[in-house]
Amino acid sequence: MAVTVNDTLLGAWKKLIDEFQEKASQNLNVVRQYKQDIEQMKVDILNEINNGQFITDNKCIVISAPKIIIGNVSKDGTLKHGGGEVIIKGSAIGIDGVGQSANITMRAPVIQQLAVDPGIDGKETVVWEGSSKITAQARTVAIDSHTPAKDDAHQGTFLPLAVSEGVTITSETGITLAATKSSTEKESTVNNLMTSLDNEITELTGQGKDIKKKEAEIAQDITLMNGILDREIPLTATRHLTQTNILAIDELNYKLKNLVPQFSQHLLEYAALVSKLAELQRQKACMTTEGTAINNSKANFETETTGTRLVLKSENINILSQDGDNNWRTNKGSGIDIRANDIKLRSMTADANNSPHLTPPKAKARVTIQSRNVSITTADITDQTYDADHELQTAKFPLQGDVTIQSKTINLESVDLEQTASDKKKETALTAGGEINLRANKVKVKTHDHEGKAVGKFSVNSQKISMKATNINNYNAENTLDEQGNLKKPEHLKSKELAKDSEVLLTAESMNIGYKNDKIVSKDISIAADNNLYVGSREHVYVLTEKSGLVIDDNIKLSSNNETTVSGGKVKVNGETTFDSKLTGQDIQGENITANKAVKAPNIGDGIPISIPAPPQKPQKNPSIPTSDL
């Protein structure tokens, strides 16, 4: 029976790779076992064809020289034309720059650091649970993303990097620190990667013609080698024939020796192709698992926390909108934007147990918001439209939500100050043009306690106090915006007319208008009404004057269930006066006295009592005090 290639080491190699192709989609342990066997096969092939120089030792190899250059270089260390590839493999790789002035430099247009396991063949990107870690530790760490100017002929060069001790990250384009989990974007990334993997797998699988071509070449090589072996066997049947046909045997061995490298090269290319296909199928299986996990977590993604966090810790933290020359940027698009569903800004301290508390009153801690314009709004934005440059053109801003300010003391002031010492400030004047405006459908000021009882004190003190319920004359609801986006409203508003159905209600158990004690007395009080003026009390109504007397015009009613007293040095009533009950006085004088019913007196000199019936009069009801929602 003739010996064939299939019975030799070459046949075992081909069988091994054929099995690997069949098992390329198996789990990682199976794939790696086949790769281990193939790596040993490569060693056997290299030993068989004497390709390359191999230096090995079971203990240690030391290369020693003042300067060591490794690469595809000439004798002077210059990289040869065509470049070269240097690969260092090991389960533990250390690069030590020893000495105080030692340094390690890596230079390349592209530098990658991937915390993955490349596998024994260097083709894998396996991520182990808890094993992916990149650590950079130094007194000074600098990361710079500078965009140098360049031209087509000379390209560009980086500027020297000036850094201070600590961690410095600089960029002329953008810096993104993201601790986020995604659902939609991650799903899109997985789908895109799956499509890319499918395309690569299809491309490799679609290289069937090339694979078949290599198989045909391998089969052709096997046929040639089998033919050589068939011819060699008769020539070596006996020792005599071997000695007789020594030249023919050498010629056959020479041909066989030339075929082995070609056959081995076909096997190595075949193995590399299958290895790459196995890694792509492994990645596809991982992406399938990733996609399943995303789909299973979609329902809870929007409602449950993702657990991501970004922490900035320092004794002092500054966030500045400045350029590289420390200029404050005020141009359009500059600024600091913080967006979140829940934003907390707190000034905290800690007790002896390091538990957080609000800063105690005597501590020098505060939250300061200082700006030429400060806006706090709960406005939503709807129905917005943008131009080609993504500038907002039209929108609606309905107000929603609430603004709550809680404090022991709340101050709203428009007062200019002056620093007179490190711990003192002095008021200089009320700010020119300063205003505090309250505008809403309802404005309520309450000092009731937790039981609903009115307590406390509400005080307004000003040179001029005006309370009006009037419509505004020529009011314009549409106004332009300033550079900060604030409305440029008119400074002065004039009243046009009383608001329809408007009402002012003042009510209290004790009320003083015009005076509080003998030292604080108003000089003039004017009360005017186009129709009726009601002054009512369940007991007494007193109208007092000390000098000029009381002047009552038009239709004024003073009513009381008990007694109404009008007193003064001189009281004058102009116009028609009606008394619905008895009129009693010491001395009554009148030019014309008319009685509608009767005139009665104990003694009327020459006159005769006259009784004239009069129509019945409806009793005048006391006006009620209007009420309003407080």
XYZ file of C-alpha atoms in Angstrom, residues 48-613:
566
model
C 9.485 21.868 8.277
C 10.298 24.573 5.766
C 13.020 26.270 7.838
C 11.300 29.636 7.381
C 12.474 32.426 9.699
C 14.862 32.438 12.626
C 13.614 31.189 15.972
C 15.385 31.807 19.241
C 13.892 30.233 22.347
C 14.833 29.294 25.861
C 12.873 27.561 28.602
C 14.022 30.056 31.248
C 14.975 33.524 30.058
C 16.437 35.400 27.105
C 18.262 38.648 27.803
C 19.182 41.150 25.101
C 21.640 43.659 26.434
C 23.024 46.825 24.809
C 23.220 50.569 25.531
C 20.739 51.049 22.692
C 18.356 48.439 21.294
C 16.327 48.833 18.097
C 13.811 46.180 17.123
C 12.062 46.301 13.769
C 12.477 45.890 10.048
C 15.456 48.210 10.009
C 18.828 48.511 8.352
C 22.099 48.193 10.242
C 21.987 51.842 11.328
C 18.459 51.411 12.747
C 16.589 53.118 9.884
C 13.230 51.608 8.995
C 13.424 49.836 5.661
C 11.202 50.771 2.742
C 7.803 49.150 3.084
C 7.668 49.463 6.852
C 7.402 46.573 9.238
C 5.322 45.040 12.000
C 6.461 44.457 15.581
C 4.276 42.377 17.880
C 5.008 41.706 21.551
C 2.914 38.973 23.145
C 2.712 37.833 26.711
C 0.370 37.290 29.624
C 2.323 39.929 31.572
C 4.176 42.681 29.709
C 6.145 45.358 31.507
C 7.978 48.380 30.132
C 10.151 50.027 32.769
C 11.854 53.387 32.381
C 14.329 53.240 35.257
C 15.900 56.287 36.860
C 14.881 59.789 37.829
C 15.191 61.151 34.272
C 13.893 58.060 32.479
C 11.007 58.426 30.018
C 8.864 56.293 27.734
C 7.679 57.756 24.437
C 5.074 56.323 22.054
C 4.593 58.066 18.737
C 2.245 57.171 15.903
C -0.560 58.840 13.926
C -2.975 56.444 15.647
C -2.459 55.061 19.159
C -5.032 52.670 20.608
C -5.357 51.182 24.064
C -8.019 48.482 24.292
C -8.666 46.575 27.507
C -9.499 43.302 25.708
C -8.002 39.814 25.477
C -6.560 39.382 21.923
C -6.309 35.586 22.201
C -3.288 33.456 21.299
C -3.476 34.442 17.623
C -4.014 38.167 18.341
C -7.250 38.261 16.322
C -9.799 38.320 19.160
C -11.313 41.174 21.195
C -12.696 39.293 24.190
C -13.955 41.335 27.145
C -13.800 39.434 30.421
C -16.083 40.321 33.335
C -14.262 42.714 35.657
C -10.952 42.452 33.795
C -11.142 45.547 31.572
C -9.114 48.311 33.180
C -6.819 51.106 31.986
C -4.865 52.918 34.701
C -2.780 56.082 34.298
C -1.079 57.294 37.458
C 1.301 60.241 37.725
C 1.806 63.533 39.550
C 1.052 65.286 36.280
C -1.341 63.882 33.664
C -1.975 65.939 30.529
C -4.342 65.194 27.640
C -4.380 67.705 24.796
C -6.507 67.765 21.662
C -4.970 70.586 19.651
C -5.784 71.185 15.990
C -2.611 72.537 14.385
C -2.667 74.644 11.251
C -1.349 72.822 8.182
C -0.909 73.083 4.459
C -1.000 70.374 1.801
C 2.780 70.390 1.359
C 3.940 70.385 4.974
C 0.919 69.152 6.963
C 1.128 70.361 10.595
C 2.838 70.033 13.960
C 1.632 70.169 17.539
C 2.420 73.117 19.786
C 4.409 72.453 22.971
C 2.081 71.436 25.793
C 2.359 73.640 28.878
C 0.784 71.938 31.897
C 0.822 72.363 35.636
C 0.896 69.672 38.277
C -2.335 67.708 38.411
C -4.667 66.490 35.668
C -5.078 68.748 32.652
C -7.476 68.061 29.794
C -7.522 70.646 27.009
C -9.209 70.785 23.643
C -9.857 73.296 20.885
C -12.983 71.478 19.714
C -14.885 69.780 22.528
C -14.652 67.662 25.678
C -17.357 65.173 26.580
C -17.558 63.389 29.922
C -20.415 60.921 29.728
C -21.558 58.413 32.318
C -24.692 57.302 30.531
C -26.666 54.295 29.510
C -28.799 54.355 26.408
C -31.599 52.287 24.988
C -32.492 53.622 21.564
C -28.969 54.724 20.629
C -27.452 51.514 21.973
C -29.995 49.453 20.080
C -29.158 51.374 16.899
C -25.428 50.765 17.480
C -26.009 47.049 18.005
C -28.161 46.809 14.874
C -25.580 48.651 12.794
C -22.784 46.424 14.117
C -24.854 43.305 13.447
C -25.353 44.474 9.871
C -21.618 45.116 9.528
C -20.764 41.686 10.976
C -23.261 39.978 8.697
C -21.719 41.755 5.718
C -18.192 40.692 6.746
C -19.292 37.110 7.389
C -21.087 37.055 4.062
C -17.999 38.475 2.382
C -15.743 35.835 3.942
C -18.214 33.079 3.228
C -18.711 34.533 -0.228
C -15.023 34.100 -0.861
C -15.917 30.530 -1.602
C -14.295 30.792 -4.975
C -11.016 31.786 -3.375
C -11.400 29.057 -0.762
C -12.233 26.507 -3.414
C -9.296 27.786 -5.412
C -7.021 27.275 -2.429
C -8.542 23.833 -1.861
C -7.944 23.030 -5.523
C -4.382 24.254 -5.227
C -3.923 22.185 -2.085
C -5.456 19.141 -3.815
C -3.160 19.702 -6.761
C -0.180 19.911 -4.435
C -1.312 16.724 -2.710
C -1.616 14.978 -6.087
C 1.884 16.076 -7.044
C 3.324 15.024 -3.717
C 1.470 11.714 -3.827
C 2.873 11.136 -7.295
C 6.376 11.852 -6.061
C 5.894 9.437 -3.189
C 4.562 6.795 -5.581
C 7.646 7.186 -7.742
C 9.951 7.195 -4.757
C 8.680 3.942 -3.263
C 9.801 1.640 -6.111
C 13.166 3.371 -6.216
C 13.714 2.595 -2.523
C 12.216 -0.857 -2.405
C 15.593 -2.394 -1.574
C 18.901 -1.031 -0.391
C 20.422 -2.007 -3.735
C 17.774 -0.045 -5.663
C 18.231 2.907 -3.324
C 21.941 3.009 -3.991
C 21.357 2.536 -7.722
C 18.704 5.283 -7.990
C 20.252 7.782 -5.566
C 20.227 10.604 -8.127
C 16.552 10.035 -8.987
C 15.633 9.955 -5.300
C 17.453 13.263 -4.689
C 15.546 14.813 -7.588
C 12.221 13.641 -6.130
C 13.154 14.946 -2.666
C 14.094 18.292 -4.180
C 10.712 18.566 -5.902
C 8.907 17.504 -2.714
C 10.882 20.007 -0.641
C 9.821 22.812 -3.008
C 6.170 21.781 -2.840
C 6.000 21.691 0.980
C 6.372 25.519 1.496
C 3.730 26.182 -1.148
C 1.392 23.674 0.439
C 2.120 25.100 3.901
C 1.412 28.669 2.733
C -1.983 27.565 1.414
C -2.746 25.988 4.802
C -1.665 29.116 6.735
C -3.860 31.401 4.606
C -6.725 28.947 4.991
C -6.259 28.892 8.797
C -6.150 32.727 9.006
C -9.385 32.969 7.030
C -11.172 30.465 9.255
C -9.804 32.179 12.403
C -11.168 35.562 11.310
C -14.519 33.994 10.477
C -14.648 32.387 13.943
C -14.007 35.772 15.641
C -16.733 37.483 13.587
C -19.209 34.763 14.510
C -18.215 35.120 18.197
C -18.829 38.881 18.054
C -22.179 38.315 16.338
C -23.237 35.934 19.122
C -22.249 38.591 21.696
C -24.245 41.263 19.847
C -27.252 38.949 19.699
C -27.088 38.599 23.498
C -26.644 42.382 23.820
C -29.679 43.038 21.629
C -31.792 40.594 23.657
C -30.764 42.348 26.899
C -31.714 45.740 25.437
C -35.140 44.495 24.342
C -35.773 42.938 27.766
C -34.875 46.179 29.568
C -36.818 48.568 27.318
C -39.945 48.492 29.462
C -38.039 49.544 32.613
C -35.513 51.885 30.995
C -37.645 55.032 31.266
C -38.957 54.357 34.783
C -36.032 52.781 36.649
C -32.665 54.339 37.408
C -29.771 53.202 35.235
C -27.244 53.507 38.069
C -24.819 55.730 36.154
C -23.172 58.654 37.920
C -20.623 61.401 37.358
C -18.849 62.777 40.434
C -16.703 65.922 40.617
C -14.897 66.291 43.932
C -12.658 69.135 45.028
C -12.284 71.654 47.827
C -12.756 74.377 45.215
C -14.558 73.911 41.871
C -14.661 76.609 39.186
C -16.652 76.398 35.963
C -15.667 79.316 33.738
C -16.806 80.419 30.303
C -13.379 81.618 29.189
C -11.128 81.102 26.187
C -7.489 79.993 26.240
C -6.363 83.588 26.915
C -8.597 83.805 30.024
C -10.986 86.210 28.291
C -14.588 86.054 29.457
C -16.663 84.929 26.491
C -19.810 87.002 25.980
C -20.411 86.307 22.304
C -23.448 84.484 21.032
C -23.347 80.784 21.872
C -21.074 81.153 24.910
C -22.276 80.309 28.414
C -22.931 77.421 30.806
C -25.994 75.237 30.352
C -27.155 72.760 33.036
C -30.179 70.637 32.194
C -31.784 67.915 34.277
C -35.163 66.831 35.580
C -34.048 67.346 39.185
C -31.378 69.965 40.029
C -30.239 70.583 43.599
C -27.954 73.434 44.698
C -27.162 73.232 48.401
C -24.695 74.764 50.846
C -24.024 71.978 53.332
C -21.773 71.308 56.303
C -21.075 68.199 58.362
C -21.380 67.318 62.026
C -18.939 65.328 64.117
C -20.139 62.116 62.453
C -19.605 63.607 58.957
C -23.357 63.617 58.373
C -24.511 66.450 56.076
C -26.587 69.324 57.459
C -27.507 72.814 56.383
C -24.794 75.293 57.207
C -25.309 76.708 60.740
C -26.344 80.388 60.914
C -22.959 81.662 62.123
C -20.939 79.842 59.463
C -19.608 81.796 56.477
C -21.463 79.829 53.846
C -23.976 80.961 51.285
C -25.379 80.403 47.837
C -24.843 83.481 45.696
C -26.425 84.145 42.303
C -24.946 87.300 40.852
C -25.764 88.573 37.379
C -26.977 91.674 35.593
C -30.077 89.670 34.656
C -31.484 86.761 36.663
C -34.469 84.808 35.359
C -36.318 82.019 37.172
C -39.066 80.555 35.030
C -41.279 77.504 34.867
C -42.176 78.179 31.242
C -42.529 75.228 28.902
C -41.846 75.574 25.176
C -44.334 74.338 22.577
C -45.128 74.839 18.893
C -41.580 75.999 18.204
C -40.195 76.676 14.724
C -36.566 77.197 13.682
C -34.776 78.731 10.718
C -32.065 77.107 8.608
C -29.423 77.968 11.242
C -31.516 76.292 13.996
C -32.373 79.673 15.539
C -35.719 79.778 17.362
C -38.221 81.854 15.393
C -41.668 81.285 16.924
C -42.873 79.390 19.981
C -45.330 79.421 22.861
C -44.208 79.534 26.511
C -47.046 78.405 28.810
C -46.137 78.659 32.490
C -46.412 75.429 34.465
C -45.370 74.245 37.893
C -44.553 76.282 40.994
C -41.742 78.352 42.490
C -41.418 77.952 46.271
C -39.109 80.041 48.459
C -38.929 78.986 52.102
C -36.805 80.782 54.670
C -36.954 82.304 58.122
C -36.454 85.742 56.563
C -37.063 86.661 52.931
C -35.800 90.013 51.639
C -36.481 91.618 48.275
C -34.472 94.811 47.944
C -33.412 97.243 45.250
C -30.755 99.117 47.201
C -27.253 100.236 46.198
C -24.482 99.211 48.606
C -20.919 100.258 49.321
C -18.194 98.118 50.916
C -16.666 100.111 53.766
C -14.597 97.362 55.396
C -13.815 93.683 54.949
C -16.860 92.805 57.074
C -19.105 95.856 56.500
C -21.349 97.222 53.776
C -23.299 100.473 53.819
C -26.520 101.415 52.051
C -25.969 104.437 49.804
C -29.344 104.925 48.103
C -32.377 103.236 46.700
C -31.389 102.018 43.237
C -32.352 104.581 40.623
C -35.324 103.246 38.698
C -35.511 100.163 40.909
C -38.850 98.358 40.977
C -40.348 95.248 42.495
C -43.306 94.041 40.436
C -45.878 91.390 41.306
C -48.169 90.406 38.462
C -50.583 87.494 38.394
C -54.229 86.620 38.011
C -54.385 86.451 41.813
C -51.895 87.897 44.302
C -52.402 86.752 47.891
C -50.486 87.758 51.010
C -51.276 85.578 54.026
C -49.989 85.443 57.590
C -52.234 82.694 58.948
C -50.801 79.919 61.089
C -51.058 76.140 60.731
C -54.594 76.269 62.213
C -55.787 78.900 59.757
C -55.793 81.738 62.298
C -54.699 85.172 61.093
C -51.525 86.024 63.013
C -48.415 88.047 62.423
C -48.252 91.438 60.749
C -48.432 92.814 57.213
C -46.862 96.250 56.832
C -46.417 98.609 53.866
C -44.352 101.738 54.438
C -43.662 104.163 51.607
C -43.792 107.859 50.751
C -46.535 107.208 48.222
C -48.868 104.209 48.325
C -51.207 103.475 45.454
C -53.723 100.641 45.232
C -55.639 100.686 41.965
C -57.951 98.450 39.977
C -57.571 100.128 36.586
C -56.998 99.141 32.993
C -53.682 100.222 31.414
C -53.687 102.868 28.716
C -52.250 101.743 25.308
C -50.733 98.540 26.690
C -48.513 96.589 24.255
C -48.253 92.844 24.946
C -45.530 92.227 22.349
C -42.042 93.529 23.137
C -38.558 92.945 21.752
C -35.872 90.934 23.551
C -32.494 92.144 24.750
C -29.221 90.257 24.203
C -29.912 88.033 27.222
C -33.380 87.113 25.946
C -35.274 89.281 28.465
C -38.311 91.376 27.521
C -37.736 95.106 27.082
C -40.886 96.313 28.868
C -41.916 99.971 29.158
C -40.809 101.664 32.376
C -44.063 103.576 33.043
C -47.698 102.477 32.727
C -50.666 104.881 32.903
C -54.179 104.083 34.051
C -56.942 104.369 31.490
C -60.136 103.542 33.370
C -61.489 101.587 36.310
C -61.616 97.866 35.636
C -65.130 96.554 35.175
C -66.594 94.945 38.315
C -63.433 95.855 40.216
C -63.514 95.904 43.996
C -61.256 96.885 46.902
C -61.999 95.272 50.262
C -60.423 96.330 53.578
C -61.744 94.607 56.678
C -60.381 94.098 60.171
C -61.523 93.995 63.802
C -59.898 97.391 64.329
C -59.054 99.680 61.408
C -57.380 103.094 61.343
C -57.181 105.331 58.285
C -55.296 108.572 58.581
C -53.991 108.248 62.099
C -52.506 105.825 64.549
C -51.841 108.011 67.559
C -51.549 111.692 68.422
C -48.130 111.939 66.779
C -48.984 110.352 63.403
C -51.965 112.047 61.754
C -52.661 112.491 58.023
C -53.242 116.051 56.851
C -55.690 115.297 54.054
C -57.934 112.329 53.276
C -60.032 112.325 50.108
C -62.818 109.826 49.497
C -64.594 110.109 46.152
C -67.343 108.118 44.434
C -69.420 108.732 41.320
C -72.485 106.961 42.727
C -72.762 105.954 46.380
C -70.442 106.155 49.380
C -71.471 103.863 52.245
C -70.199 104.217 55.789
C -71.810 101.734 58.153
C -71.460 100.344 61.661
C -73.548 98.146 63.914
C -73.094 100.589 66.838
C -71.576 104.065 66.371
C -70.330 106.139 63.451
C -68.266 109.203 64.436
C -67.294 111.912 61.957
C -64.859 114.251 63.696
C -63.267 117.517 62.604
C -61.157 119.935 64.590
C -60.804 122.947 62.267
C -62.543 123.419 58.971
C -65.585 121.278 59.610
C -67.072 118.343 57.717
C -68.178 118.918 54.133
C -70.537 116.322 52.683
C -71.544 116.540 49.005
C -73.703 114.514 46.656
C -75.218 111.302 48.033
C -73.468 110.304 51.267
C -75.098 108.052 53.847
C -74.005 107.645 57.448
C -75.923 104.812 59.083
C -75.830 103.069 62.443
C -78.041 100.652 64.296
C -77.558 102.662 67.488
C -76.277 106.220 67.207
C -74.557 108.412 64.595
C -72.714 111.491 65.826
C -71.443 114.327 63.640
C -69.454 116.820 65.664
C -67.192 119.738 65.016
C -66.704 123.425 65.558
C -68.920 123.993 62.522
C -70.805 121.399 60.493
C -72.335 122.484 57.190
C -74.639 120.374 55.065
C -75.302 121.578 51.510
C -78.137 120.311 49.407
C -81.421 118.648 50.248
C -81.314 116.865 53.623
C -83.828 114.240 54.721
C -84.431 113.013 58.284
C -86.420 109.777 58.422
C -86.836 109.964 62.221
C -86.890 112.598 64.969
C -84.769 115.750 64.708
C -83.912 117.281 68.071
C -81.866 120.390 68.710
C -81.328 123.350 70.978
C -81.842 126.077 68.388
C -83.187 125.344 64.888
C -83.413 128.122 62.337
C -84.774 127.977 58.810
C -86.046 130.336 56.159
C -88.745 127.978 54.883
C -90.094 125.115 56.950
C -92.578 122.717 55.317
C -94.368 119.941 57.157
C -95.826 117.070 55.067
C -97.759 115.581 57.979
C -97.897 117.704 61.139
C -96.122 120.337 63.167
C -96.428 119.798 66.894
C -95.253 121.964 69.780
C -96.411 122.748 73.370
C -96.947 126.408 72.466
C -96.949 127.866 68.940
C -97.773 131.520 69.441
C -100.224 132.610 66.718
C -100.102 129.474 64.631
C -102.571 126.582 64.470
C -101.346 122.916 64.409
C -101.611 121.545 60.878
C -101.644 117.835 60.038
C -100.977 116.856 56.425
C -100.860 113.177 55.541
